[in-house]
XYZ file of C-alpha atoms in Angstrom:
541
model
C -49.165 69.433 -17.878
C -47.766 69.078 -14.513
C -44.343 70.284 -13.797
C -43.741 68.657 -10.967
C -43.757 65.150 -9.271
C -46.118 66.045 -7.063
C -46.718 64.335 -3.145
C -50.350 64.389 -1.765
C -51.214 65.073 2.273
C -50.286 61.759 3.923
C -53.612 59.897 4.588
C -54.790 58.760 8.299
C -57.936 58.163 9.901
C -60.317 60.793 10.817
C -60.495 60.776 14.423
C -64.169 59.567 15.683
C -65.894 62.356 18.372
C -67.009 60.127 21.016
C -70.124 62.985 21.764
C -69.928 61.910 25.689
C -73.055 63.421 27.003
C -73.045 67.190 27.266
C -70.041 67.509 25.324
C -70.020 70.290 23.177
C -70.198 68.109 19.537
C -73.285 66.878 20.763
C -74.843 69.562 21.161
C -73.753 71.039 17.912
C -74.893 67.693 16.206
C -78.254 67.666 17.849
C -79.290 71.430 17.195
C -78.411 70.379 13.669
C -80.606 67.487 13.734
C -83.593 69.117 15.178
C -83.046 72.276 12.987
C -82.994 69.909 9.782
C -85.792 67.752 11.037
C -88.127 71.086 11.476
C -87.721 71.656 8.104
C -89.197 70.780 5.047
C -86.261 69.997 2.343
C -86.741 69.803 -1.449
C -83.938 67.759 -3.249
C -83.281 67.818 -7.186
C -81.450 65.727 -8.856
C -78.535 67.315 -10.594
C -77.717 66.305 -14.208
C -74.602 68.544 -16.145
C -74.058 70.323 -12.851
C -77.788 71.922 -13.224
C -80.490 71.307 -10.366
C -83.778 68.946 -12.245
C -87.129 69.973 -10.435
C -89.819 67.652 -12.564
C -92.878 68.396 -10.209
C -92.941 64.598 -9.959
C -92.208 64.823 -6.147
C -92.003 61.562 -3.852
C -92.592 62.363 -0.130
C -89.486 61.389 2.270
C -90.483 60.210 5.916
C -88.148 59.341 8.813
C -88.112 55.457 10.048
C -88.283 56.898 13.405
C -91.251 58.628 12.825
C -92.971 57.380 9.639
C -95.902 60.380 10.147
C -93.125 63.065 10.180
C -92.685 64.095 6.176
C -89.452 65.784 6.549
C -89.553 66.908 2.712
C -89.478 65.554 -0.728
C -87.763 64.776 -3.769
C -87.811 64.702 -7.730
C -88.778 61.830 -9.378
C -86.980 61.749 -12.714
C -88.097 59.525 -16.169
C -85.728 57.503 -18.367
C -85.671 61.355 -20.618
C -83.557 62.269 -17.374
C -81.504 58.778 -17.467
C -80.630 59.779 -21.384
C -79.583 63.248 -20.136
C -77.305 62.246 -17.397
C -75.573 59.579 -19.884
C -74.937 62.816 -22.392
C -73.787 65.022 -19.965
C -71.263 62.446 -18.607
C -70.094 61.817 -22.148
C -69.552 65.472 -22.649
C -67.566 66.200 -19.557
C -65.433 63.541 -20.146
C -62.620 64.610 -22.245
C -62.279 67.932 -20.249
C -61.573 65.575 -17.115
C -59.778 62.949 -18.425
C -57.225 65.544 -19.647
C -57.278 67.664 -16.341
C -54.322 67.171 -14.810
C -54.470 64.376 -11.731
C -53.443 66.828 -9.459
C -56.625 69.054 -10.217
C -58.474 66.042 -9.714
C -57.129 65.131 -6.242
C -57.445 68.589 -5.112
C -61.231 68.423 -5.520
C -61.935 65.328 -3.574
C -59.628 66.569 -0.578
C -61.354 69.634 -0.518
C -64.255 67.731 -0.333
C -62.875 65.535 2.806
C -62.084 68.928 4.491
C -65.757 70.364 3.761
C -67.283 67.100 5.624
C -64.471 67.210 8.368
C -65.353 70.697 9.005
C -68.734 72.880 8.241
C -70.560 69.747 6.899
C -69.898 67.211 9.604
C -72.827 68.008 11.411
C -74.919 68.334 8.457
C -74.158 65.163 6.789
C -74.748 63.425 10.510
C -77.943 65.042 11.105
C -78.913 64.021 7.349
C -78.281 60.186 8.220
C -79.785 60.060 11.122
C -82.611 61.310 9.947
C -83.129 59.115 6.668
C -81.292 56.374 7.647
C -82.254 56.633 11.504
C -78.697 56.128 12.703
C -77.638 57.147 16.178
C -74.773 59.958 16.759
C -72.196 57.263 16.499
C -73.354 55.230 14.227
C -74.106 58.486 11.806
C -70.284 59.756 12.927
C -68.308 56.502 12.011
C -69.750 56.394 8.573
C -71.125 59.536 7.416
C -68.458 61.931 8.554
C -65.382 59.493 9.463
C -65.478 56.488 6.927
C -66.660 59.199 4.037
C -63.490 61.430 4.779
C -61.254 58.083 5.049
C -62.603 57.036 1.360
C -61.674 60.196 0.121
C -58.403 60.833 1.735
C -57.143 57.226 1.190
C -58.290 56.975 -2.113
C -55.887 60.187 -3.338
C -53.109 58.430 -1.555
C -53.684 54.939 -3.380
C -53.835 57.191 -6.817
C -50.849 58.293 -6.647
C -49.191 54.892 -5.076
C -50.715 52.985 -8.371
C -49.663 55.967 -10.680
C -46.295 55.867 -9.107
C -45.843 51.826 -9.889
C -43.830 51.706 -13.200
C -42.222 48.774 -14.910
C -38.018 48.429 -14.979
C -36.705 49.744 -18.262
C -33.327 48.201 -19.808
C -30.387 50.082 -21.266
C -31.764 52.245 -24.539
C -35.714 51.617 -23.818
C -37.791 53.342 -21.346
C -40.995 51.752 -20.507
C -43.756 52.868 -18.434
C -47.947 52.574 -17.957
C -50.245 55.063 -17.789
C -53.367 54.458 -15.997
C -56.453 55.379 -17.987
C -59.944 56.134 -17.164
C -62.228 53.529 -18.813
C -63.732 54.383 -22.125
C -67.057 55.169 -22.229
C -69.457 56.236 -18.370
C -69.817 54.735 -15.173
C -72.821 53.574 -13.291
C -72.839 53.493 -9.796
C -75.700 52.161 -7.873
C -75.743 52.540 -4.245
C -77.615 51.484 -0.775
C -79.254 53.036 1.913
C -77.228 51.674 4.561
C -73.852 53.959 4.444
C -73.575 57.452 3.434
C -69.953 56.745 2.917
C -70.872 53.940 0.608
C -72.860 56.070 -1.291
C -70.227 58.716 -1.705
C -67.301 56.250 -2.444
C -68.796 54.577 -5.149
C -69.092 57.198 -7.901
C -66.363 59.615 -6.283
C -63.518 57.138 -6.558
C -64.161 56.546 -10.038
C -64.573 60.324 -10.671
C -61.276 60.599 -9.183
C -59.642 58.340 -11.535
C -61.099 60.578 -15.076
C -64.180 58.695 -15.088
C -67.345 60.098 -15.530
C -70.229 58.763 -13.771
C -74.203 58.354 -13.840
C -74.554 58.054 -9.788
C -78.557 56.210 -8.741
C -78.507 56.385 -5.152
C -81.334 54.905 -3.035
C -84.410 56.173 -2.336
C -84.070 55.616 1.157
C -80.874 57.462 1.397
C -81.466 60.578 -0.673
C -81.181 63.269 2.004
C -77.535 62.155 2.643
C -76.736 62.077 -1.324
C -77.748 65.326 -1.616
C -75.375 66.593 0.924
C -72.612 64.837 -0.645
C -73.764 66.047 -4.004
C -73.773 69.470 -2.586
C -70.263 69.027 -0.605
C -68.444 68.024 -4.295
C -70.158 70.447 -6.386
C -68.792 72.776 -3.295
C -65.290 71.630 -3.709
C -65.254 72.411 -7.442
C -66.362 69.114 -9.103
C -67.054 69.854 -13.083
C -70.415 70.120 -14.308
C -71.216 66.172 -15.372
C -68.782 64.592 -14.284
C -70.763 62.953 -11.774
C -75.017 62.947 -12.126
C -77.322 61.980 -10.135
C -80.546 60.729 -10.602
C -83.697 59.507 -8.667
C -85.451 57.436 -11.553
C -87.309 53.884 -11.055
C -84.011 51.188 -10.698
C -85.102 48.489 -13.149
C -86.078 50.847 -15.817
C -82.644 52.530 -15.364
C -80.883 49.494 -15.513
C -82.488 48.568 -18.527
C -81.431 51.602 -20.136
C -77.910 52.156 -18.736
C -76.526 48.371 -19.607
C -78.295 48.438 -23.141
C -75.966 51.866 -23.838
C -72.684 51.094 -26.277
C -70.890 53.441 -24.256
C -71.827 51.497 -20.752
C -67.923 50.831 -19.265
C -68.486 49.573 -15.727
C -70.703 49.138 -12.879
C -69.740 49.942 -9.144
C -72.689 48.375 -7.193
C -73.658 47.812 -3.773
C -76.855 46.266 -2.919
C -78.687 43.248 -2.972
C -77.567 39.791 -4.423
C -80.904 39.141 -6.778
C -80.532 42.765 -8.279
C -76.923 42.357 -8.562
C -77.204 39.069 -10.306
C -80.127 40.767 -12.641
C -78.209 43.199 -13.659
C -75.017 40.814 -14.419
C -77.028 38.732 -16.720
C -78.402 42.304 -18.748
C -74.691 43.049 -18.824
C -74.002 39.477 -20.234
C -77.377 40.012 -23.187
C -75.801 42.942 -23.834
C -72.094 42.320 -24.118
C -71.946 42.545 -28.532
C -73.035 45.920 -28.142
C -70.098 47.823 -26.048
C -67.418 49.443 -27.473
C -65.370 48.041 -24.582
C -65.955 45.026 -22.257
C -67.288 46.328 -19.038
C -65.832 46.155 -15.318
C -68.162 45.180 -12.889
C -67.445 45.419 -9.462
C -70.118 44.574 -6.753
C -70.501 44.426 -2.996
C -74.066 42.488 -1.964
C -75.489 40.289 0.408
C -74.390 38.360 3.389
C -75.066 35.742 6.459
C -72.091 36.751 8.591
C -71.011 34.417 11.545
C -69.405 34.293 14.812
C -68.256 30.831 16.009
C -66.783 30.231 19.345
C -64.474 27.734 20.515
C -64.818 26.486 24.141
C -61.741 28.225 24.987
C -63.317 31.435 24.263
C -63.956 34.545 26.808
C -67.658 34.596 27.558
C -67.324 38.170 27.968
C -65.957 39.185 24.772
C -68.092 37.157 22.986
C -71.395 38.296 24.520
C -70.296 41.901 23.556
C -69.155 41.218 19.984
C -72.397 39.409 19.489
C -74.321 42.525 20.843
C -72.308 45.189 18.845
C -71.893 43.029 16.103
C -75.907 41.421 15.952
C -77.762 44.665 16.771
C -75.714 48.317 16.003
C -77.391 50.112 12.962
C -80.426 47.728 14.108
C -78.508 44.467 11.645
C -78.374 46.487 8.917
C -75.141 46.470 7.938
C -73.739 44.028 4.939
C -71.326 42.960 8.024
C -73.679 42.114 10.828
C -73.106 39.366 12.514
C -76.327 37.289 12.029
C -75.450 33.724 13.015
C -73.720 32.283 15.835
C -72.458 28.715 16.671
C -71.725 28.408 20.487
C -70.592 25.354 22.176
C -72.764 24.091 24.961
C -70.146 24.745 27.558
C -70.235 28.302 27.472
C -74.129 29.324 26.062
C -75.772 29.753 29.158
C -72.930 32.049 30.493
C -72.549 33.376 26.972
C -77.072 33.992 27.001
C -76.744 35.243 30.964
C -74.409 38.350 29.934
C -76.117 39.283 26.401
C -79.332 39.315 28.261
C -77.559 41.761 31.033
C -76.334 43.982 28.285
C -79.534 43.557 26.079
C -81.551 44.977 28.916
C -79.766 48.128 29.303
C -80.081 49.348 25.562
C -82.267 52.022 24.892
C -84.083 52.263 21.887
C -85.653 55.023 20.099
C -85.274 58.208 18.170
C -81.529 58.953 17.074
C -82.424 62.640 18.585
C -81.857 60.925 21.692
C -78.297 60.508 21.581
C -78.397 57.782 24.577
C -80.375 55.353 22.358
C -78.320 52.499 20.872
C -80.791 51.062 18.690
C -83.331 53.220 16.429
C -85.511 52.165 13.374
C -85.205 49.716 10.729
C -85.293 51.587 7.490
C -88.640 50.972 6.448
C -92.117 48.946 6.596
C -90.639 46.274 4.231
C -87.910 45.627 6.712
C -89.886 46.223 9.812
C -92.660 42.954 8.354
C -89.789 40.848 7.158
C -88.111 40.927 10.880
C -91.681 40.789 12.470
C -92.375 37.463 10.039
C -89.296 36.201 11.284
C -89.901 36.195 14.865
C -93.303 35.509 14.817
C -92.215 31.840 12.937
C -89.580 31.134 15.443
C -92.019 31.546 17.961
C -94.437 29.346 16.461
C -91.636 26.603 15.469
C -90.761 23.247 17.129
C -87.362 23.813 16.494
C -86.375 28.028 17.512
C -87.515 29.523 20.214
C -86.747 33.417 21.143
C -84.504 33.505 23.831
C -84.065 37.312 24.433
C -86.058 40.281 22.676
C -88.681 39.329 20.149
C -90.818 43.217 20.711
C -91.667 45.051 17.830
C -93.689 48.253 17.777
C -94.689 50.457 14.497
C -96.983 52.869 16.223
C -94.605 55.633 15.617
C -91.713 54.322 13.899
C -90.531 50.773 12.702
C -88.789 49.509 15.563
C -87.550 45.749 16.472
C -86.125 45.173 19.459
C -82.968 43.410 19.358
C -83.799 39.804 19.308
C -81.949 36.644 19.835
C -83.182 33.169 18.270
C -81.739 29.820 19.812
C -82.468 26.920 17.013
C -81.818 22.935 17.206
C -81.645 23.335 13.486
C -78.198 24.386 11.959
C -80.465 24.980 9.214
C -83.488 26.314 10.261
C -84.503 29.199 8.370
C -82.979 32.386 9.935
C -79.393 30.554 10.450
C -79.272 30.656 6.607
C -81.265 33.416 5.348
C -80.237 36.968 5.071
C -82.859 39.160 7.117
C -81.331 42.397 7.409
C -82.178 43.489 10.721
C -81.719 43.298 14.504
C -82.095 39.366 14.850
C -79.541 36.837 15.660
C -79.796 33.403 15.306
C -77.339 31.213 17.667
C -77.108 27.275 17.010
C -75.718 25.373 20.347
C -72.848 22.811 19.272
C -71.618 20.076 21.368
C -67.984 20.876 22.157
C -66.623 17.573 21.194
C -67.744 18.954 17.663
C -66.100 21.855 16.958
C -64.268 20.846 13.528
C -67.494 19.629 12.485
C -69.188 23.001 13.418
C -66.406 24.469 11.364
C -67.680 22.985 8.113
C -71.252 23.431 8.879
C -70.042 27.280 9.072
C -68.212 26.586 5.633
C -71.179 25.449 4.138
C -74.547 26.563 5.658
C -74.544 29.718 3.366
C -74.257 31.111 -0.343
C -72.631 34.339 1.046
C -68.745 34.870 2.213
C -68.673 39.008 3.276
C -67.551 38.588 7.100
C -66.785 36.381 9.776
C -65.313 35.614 13.182
C -63.921 33.160 15.492
C -63.206 33.389 18.945
C -60.720 31.662 21.513
C -57.752 31.504 23.200
C -56.400 28.364 22.055
C -53.947 29.222 19.394
C -54.542 25.738 17.530
C -58.095 26.191 17.299
C -57.787 29.794 15.657
C -55.620 28.343 13.465
C -58.221 25.306 12.646
C -60.857 28.212 11.710
C -58.409 29.989 9.814
C -57.931 27.430 7.671
C -61.423 25.509 7.416
C -62.752 29.137 7.022
C -60.551 30.048 4.228
C -63.491 30.591 1.733
C -66.181 31.306 4.102
C -65.631 35.536 4.300
C -63.828 37.918 2.662
C -63.154 39.631 6.002
C -62.029 37.716 9.174
C -61.883 38.633 12.309
C -59.702 36.676 15.466
C -61.536 38.112 18.811
C -63.482 40.750 17.454
C -66.578 41.345 15.874
C -67.268 41.011 12.244
C -68.311 44.648 11.746
C -66.230 48.061 11.513
C -63.360 47.481 8.303
C -61.661 51.010 8.552
C -60.533 52.429 5.820
C -56.947 51.847 4.776
C -56.816 48.874 7.314
C -58.959 46.611 6.562
C -59.752 46.490 2.839
C -63.696 45.565 2.775
C -65.650 42.727 0.112
C -66.531 38.889 0.236
C -66.978 36.258 -2.784
C -69.177 33.361 -3.461
C -72.612 35.521 -3.400
C -71.545 38.492 -1.793
C -69.815 39.692 -4.502
C -67.008 40.051 -6.110
C -64.184 41.414 -3.591
C -62.540 43.949 -5.120
C -61.825 45.606 -1.881
C -62.790 48.578 -1.385
C -60.930 51.146 1.247
C -57.934 49.638 -0.785
C -55.613 50.718 -4.100
C -56.760 47.371 -5.474
C -60.637 48.497 -5.927
C -59.326 51.732 -7.668
C -57.289 49.662 -10.330
C -60.776 48.405 -11.331
C -61.587 51.513 -12.563
C -58.705 52.139 -15.124
C -57.718 50.874 -18.078
C -53.872 50.440 -18.148
C -51.781 51.318 -21.442
C -48.264 50.030 -21.867
C -45.639 52.179 -23.103
C -41.958 51.382 -24.724
C -40.114 53.716 -26.502
C -36.790 52.946 -28.016
C -34.416 55.907 -27.958
C -32.213 54.263 -31.019
C -34.111 52.475 -33.489
C -32.784 49.253 -35.304
C -31.613 49.813 -38.712
C -31.121 46.683 -40.025
C -34.009 43.708 -39.724
C -30.933 41.056 -39.287
C -30.305 39.618 -35.794
C -26.786 38.469 -34.823
C -27.649 34.969 -35.342
C -27.929 35.426 -39.141
C -24.422 36.042 -39.431
């Protein structure tokens, strides 16, 4: 038991390395990339603090060179899911009883390890396995994950310090207990930071976790697990498994001690898991917490007063950074007739200078999409647009799978605001544009709000403050993160809590105290110092 009210180190956002050409930092990172690219990595599961090698080896291929085998991981069975659950439950009591300062110290140490000796390693693993360029890897795998770890410790202590008032003669207090049972973290391929944060933030609060990362993100997931273990995470607190998704969900979500789901991935999968939980609700020891961030069809709408260069730059960055594979990526734009010709011209100029290729070359802005399925999906939208009578590819449209899964930045212009690429999630470097008549500004705002089932991110561009206010009101529920004169991507931990509603998720705001509260079960405590000795109240005389 602690004998002090401790103050944790003040959290600040991790500075982003610039990786300017010729700098020592870029030389160091590319050297690490080449070293890891040449190696054949073996990645076991980690259950109860031990490496688990099944012998069922699955090859790992890089998106930028699908002929390059950089290693393999060991695929598990449903017995390994049972083992992970049992290990988590066995670790629960000791982890729960450990003082919060000791839990905090583990994750603060992990942040410092990532900021120092593991920085190049986790960035290179993300570049190799997920095809992120040096900048995208840096802001994700290093900086954002470091920020999650440090800020969540600060948010945790702020939450613990929030206590009720006490009247004379009594002492009221609350304690923030971990959930009763084990938690399940299901994480995506596209952000290493999310993959680390989902299990870590639950564990930080005293929970025990079964973690299933995406099979497209296993390399950087291994680095995360290595860092946590080096930082002192006890065995069984987080158990990393590589098993079949559907079968794993069926087993985990049917377990009596399942207490919480922390999910980032597709809307369809999340809805399926929610249904499984509903079907099993009578089996659980306690009602489970469900937190999910899923799909998006993120918008940019420009008012006639908007700055042309600002709109064009936001569309290029917001749509094509990380090949449009961010949940927040701009994928539909509504541009007034009076601006479109100029916006398109600026975009054409900028896109023509974009280099496309392997992350090994730091000058490449666009890299490969994650796999063949993604490549074929993107190609299908491009091919159908070229054949459509109501859409046309006006910029880009080239695809090349001869070496890697490369889709060039593509802009589709359509006369139909309900055209498929305007309303369906693509998750690739494809932006669809609907050009509206300037006089139809208010009607177009209604169109933005009603055209998609999602509500994750969105942007408005305008110099006219009345127009900004109109968009602010009309699009109140169209996005969980709303940007004014900026691209709809790049939320920063501690600055812009991230999450959306509607079909985009439960809007529990990763990168904030709001999210952490979901992983606690609050107990309210009242202590009376001098107890009454007679049942009679004054009104009884």
